[in-house]
Short mmCIF file of C-alpha atoms in Angstrom, two decimals:
data_model
loop_
_atom_site.label_atom_id
_atom_site.label_comp_id
_atom_site.label_asym_id
_atom_site.label_seq_id
_atom_site.Cartn_x
_atom_site.Cartn_y
_atom_site.Cartn_z
CA VAL A 12 3.16 -1.19 29.01
CA VAL A 13 6.07 0.31 27.09
CA VAL A 14 5.02 1.79 23.75
CA ARG A 15 7.55 1.01 21.02
CA CYS A 16 8.02 2.77 17.70
CA PRO A 17 6.80 0.47 14.89
CA VAL A 18 9.92 1.26 12.84
CA CYS A 19 12.97 1.56 15.13
CA THR A 20 11.38 0.01 18.28
CA GLY A 21 12.54 3.00 20.33
CA ALA A 22 10.67 3.48 23.60
CA SER A 23 11.03 7.25 23.91
CA HIS A 24 8.47 9.47 22.20
CA ILE A 25 7.03 12.96 22.37
CA SER A 26 3.27 13.49 22.51
CA LEU A 27 2.09 15.85 19.74
CA ARG A 28 -1.71 16.09 19.73
CA PRO A 29 -4.89 14.04 19.40
CA TYR A 30 -5.29 12.38 16.00
CA ARG A 31 -7.88 14.17 13.84
CA GLY A 32 -9.41 11.26 11.97
CA HIS A 33 -12.99 10.42 11.10
CA SER A 34 -12.89 6.69 11.81
CA GLN A 35 -13.91 5.36 15.21
CA ILE A 36 -10.73 3.28 15.52
CA PHE A 37 -8.71 6.49 15.53
CA GLY A 38 -11.14 8.37 17.78
CA LYS A 39 -9.17 8.08 21.01
CA VAL A 40 -5.57 8.01 19.84
CA ASN A 41 -2.81 10.59 19.92
CA LEU A 42 -0.04 11.41 17.49
CA VAL A 43 3.40 10.86 18.97
CA ARG A 44 6.89 11.33 17.51
CA CYS A 45 9.62 8.79 18.15
CA ALA A 46 12.53 10.55 19.84
CA ASP A 47 15.01 8.26 18.05
CA CYS A 48 13.91 8.06 14.39
CA GLN A 49 11.34 10.92 14.29
CA LEU A 50 8.53 8.72 12.92
CA VAL A 51 5.09 10.08 13.79
CA PHE A 52 2.61 7.34 14.71
CA VAL A 53 -0.58 6.88 16.70
CA ARG A 54 -0.75 5.74 20.30
CA PRO A 55 -2.31 3.50 21.23
CA MET A 56 -1.99 1.60 17.96
CA PRO A 57 -5.28 0.03 16.84
CA SER A 58 -5.44 -3.75 17.06
CA GLU A 59 -4.67 -5.89 13.98
CA GLU A 60 -8.38 -6.79 13.83
CA ASP A 61 -9.42 -3.12 13.87
CA LEU A 62 -6.82 -2.25 11.22
CA TYR A 63 -8.02 -5.13 9.04
CA GLU A 64 -11.64 -3.97 9.31
CA TYR A 65 -10.67 -0.35 8.60
CA ASN A 66 -8.54 -1.33 5.58
CA SER A 67 -11.25 -3.64 4.18
CA ALA A 68 -13.26 -0.50 3.38
CA TYR A 69 -10.37 1.98 3.29
CA SER A 70 -11.56 4.03 0.30
CA ASP A 71 -14.88 4.70 2.00
CA ASN A 72 -13.47 5.05 5.54
CA ALA A 73 -10.68 7.46 4.68
CA HIS A 74 -11.89 9.24 1.55
CA GLY A 75 -15.64 8.75 1.27
CA GLY A 76 -15.16 6.56 -1.82
CA LEU A 77 -13.48 7.22 -5.15
CA ASN A 78 -13.66 10.85 -6.23
CA LEU A 79 -15.13 10.62 -9.74
CA HIS A 80 -14.55 14.26 -10.66
CA PRO A 81 -12.71 14.24 -14.03
CA GLY A 82 -9.92 16.41 -12.63
CA ALA A 83 -9.40 14.04 -9.69
CA LEU A 84 -9.31 11.01 -11.98
CA LEU A 85 -6.72 12.71 -14.20
CA PHE A 86 -4.64 13.54 -11.13
CA PHE A 87 -4.73 9.93 -9.84
CA SER A 88 -3.84 8.60 -13.28
CA GLY A 89 -1.04 11.14 -13.72
CA MET A 90 0.48 10.31 -10.33
CA ALA A 91 0.42 6.61 -11.21
CA LEU A 92 2.11 7.30 -14.55
CA LEU A 93 4.83 9.32 -12.80
CA ARG A 94 5.41 6.40 -10.41
CA LEU A 95 5.63 3.97 -13.31
CA GLU A 96 8.11 6.14 -15.23
CA HIS A 97 10.24 6.38 -12.08
CA VAL A 98 10.18 2.61 -11.57
CA LEU A 99 11.02 1.90 -15.21
CA SER A 100 14.04 4.21 -15.00
CA TYR A 101 15.72 1.59 -12.78
CA TYR A 102 15.65 -1.01 -15.56
CA PRO A 103 18.39 -0.90 -18.23
CA ASP A 104 15.85 -2.10 -20.81
CA GLY A 105 13.15 0.33 -19.66
CA GLY A 106 11.19 -2.51 -18.08
CA ALA A 107 10.68 -4.47 -21.30
CA ASN A 108 11.41 -7.76 -19.50
CA ILE A 109 8.94 -7.31 -16.65
CA LYS A 110 6.73 -10.37 -16.94
CA SER A 111 5.05 -10.42 -13.52
CA VAL A 112 4.05 -7.64 -11.13
CA LEU A 113 2.70 -7.78 -7.61
CA GLU A 114 1.15 -4.55 -6.39
CA ILE A 115 0.11 -4.42 -2.77
CA GLY A 116 -2.62 -1.92 -2.01
CA PRO A 117 -3.39 -0.79 -5.56
CA GLY A 118 -6.61 0.95 -4.57
CA HIS A 119 -8.62 1.61 -7.71
CA GLY A 120 -5.83 0.42 -10.01
CA PHE A 121 -4.41 3.48 -11.73
CA PHE A 122 -0.83 2.11 -11.66
CA CYS A 123 -2.09 -1.30 -12.83
CA GLU A 124 -3.91 0.33 -15.71
CA HIS A 125 -0.72 2.03 -16.96
CA VAL A 126 1.42 -1.10 -16.63
CA LEU A 127 -1.07 -3.29 -18.50
CA ARG A 128 -1.57 -0.66 -21.20
CA ARG A 129 2.20 -0.65 -21.77
CA SER A 130 2.69 -4.42 -21.36
CA PRO A 131 -0.61 -6.25 -21.99
CA ALA A 132 1.00 -9.71 -21.67
CA CYS A 133 2.33 -8.95 -18.19
CA SER A 134 0.92 -11.09 -15.38
CA TYR A 135 -0.44 -8.56 -12.88
CA SER A 136 -1.39 -9.67 -9.37
CA VAL A 137 -2.63 -7.47 -6.56
CA ILE A 138 -3.26 -7.75 -2.88
CA GLU A 139 -6.15 -5.47 -2.03
CA SER A 140 -7.94 -5.63 1.31
CA ASP A 141 -10.51 -3.00 0.28
CA HIS A 142 -13.56 -4.86 -1.04
CA SER A 143 -14.82 -1.82 -2.98
CA CYS A 144 -11.77 -1.80 -5.27
CA ARG A 145 -11.59 -5.46 -6.25
CA GLU A 146 -14.10 -5.56 -9.12
CA ARG A 147 -12.45 -2.67 -10.97
CA LEU A 148 -9.05 -4.35 -10.54
CA ARG A 149 -10.40 -7.58 -12.03
CA THR A 150 -11.91 -5.60 -14.93
CA LEU A 151 -8.47 -4.12 -15.61
CA GLY A 152 -7.00 -7.63 -15.85
CA ALA A 153 -5.44 -8.08 -12.42
CA THR A 154 -5.62 -11.26 -10.39
CA VAL A 155 -6.87 -10.17 -6.97
CA TYR A 156 -5.81 -11.63 -3.62
CA GLU A 157 -7.03 -10.55 -0.20
CA ASN A 158 -3.75 -10.88 1.71
CA LEU A 159 -0.12 -12.05 1.56
CA ASN A 160 -0.98 -15.47 2.98
CA LYS A 161 -2.78 -16.35 -0.26
CA LEU A 162 0.51 -16.07 -2.21
CA ASP A 163 2.77 -18.51 -0.33
CA SER A 164 3.17 -20.66 -3.45
CA TRP A 165 4.36 -17.60 -5.44
CA ARG A 166 7.54 -17.04 -3.37
CA GLY A 167 10.42 -15.76 -5.50
CA THR A 168 8.42 -15.23 -8.71
CA PHE A 169 7.54 -11.53 -9.17
CA ASP A 170 9.78 -9.24 -11.25
CA LEU A 171 8.35 -6.07 -9.71
CA LEU A 172 6.85 -5.45 -6.29
CA VAL A 173 4.97 -2.16 -5.84
CA MET A 174 3.69 -0.66 -2.57
CA SER A 175 2.44 2.90 -2.57
CA HIS A 176 1.23 4.17 0.80
CA VAL A 177 0.78 0.68 2.21
CA LEU A 178 3.28 0.31 5.05
CA GLU A 179 1.46 3.06 6.96
CA HIS A 180 -1.49 0.66 7.28
CA SER A 181 0.45 -2.13 8.96
CA GLY A 182 0.96 -2.56 12.70
CA ASP A 183 4.15 -4.52 11.91
CA PRO A 184 5.78 -2.85 8.90
CA PHE A 185 9.01 -4.90 9.14
CA GLY A 186 7.20 -8.23 9.28
CA PHE A 187 4.91 -7.18 6.43
CA LEU A 188 7.81 -6.00 4.28
CA ASP A 189 9.82 -9.16 4.98
CA ALA A 190 6.92 -11.36 3.86
CA ALA A 191 6.31 -9.26 0.75
CA ILE A 192 9.96 -9.19 -0.35
CA GLY A 193 10.03 -13.00 -0.13
CA LEU A 194 7.69 -13.00 -3.16
CA LEU A 195 10.22 -11.12 -5.30
CA ALA A 196 12.26 -12.99 -7.94
CA PRO A 197 16.08 -12.74 -7.83
CA GLY A 198 17.08 -9.44 -9.46
CA GLY A 199 13.56 -8.05 -9.10
CA VAL A 200 12.80 -4.44 -8.25
CA VAL A 201 10.88 -3.10 -5.27
CA PHE A 202 9.13 0.27 -5.33
CA ILE A 203 7.95 1.54 -1.96
CA GLU A 204 6.37 4.93 -1.39
CA VAL A 205 5.43 6.08 2.11
#
């Protein structure tokens, strides 16, 4: 079986080392670098089912839950505020006309919190596969969906689409991105951080 890069689909890669993760799904994989685009990815790639299960408890699986230390919470909030200020700099009106936001993978909702504090009337929807984050997101005022399939009727409606460290969790980043961008309204803005 030819292993293809999930980004450029190149078939040539360089083996780097075993992956040093704590989750069982990454227990027997290696890091490889694509010889064409230089992306580092795991081989073999976990199945979609394994990735879904891993992501459904991502905060616990990858980080041992939310770090509640006051310094950590300030850091997470500050990073979210920096992201928001960066996004708003792309709008001539400073984002005053953003009426609907879709954030994919918001985690514990620090970005959501800043957006809704600034624009309380904004319709804020999230796709969050991690069950442990959903209640806090609802408390903040977000409408929570489990996956992109639940938003088919929302195609072309969101003014802002936000993904911060999400594409790394997809076995098919191009397909995922294509489906997500279809939800964006004409003239909308996409913010992607990887």
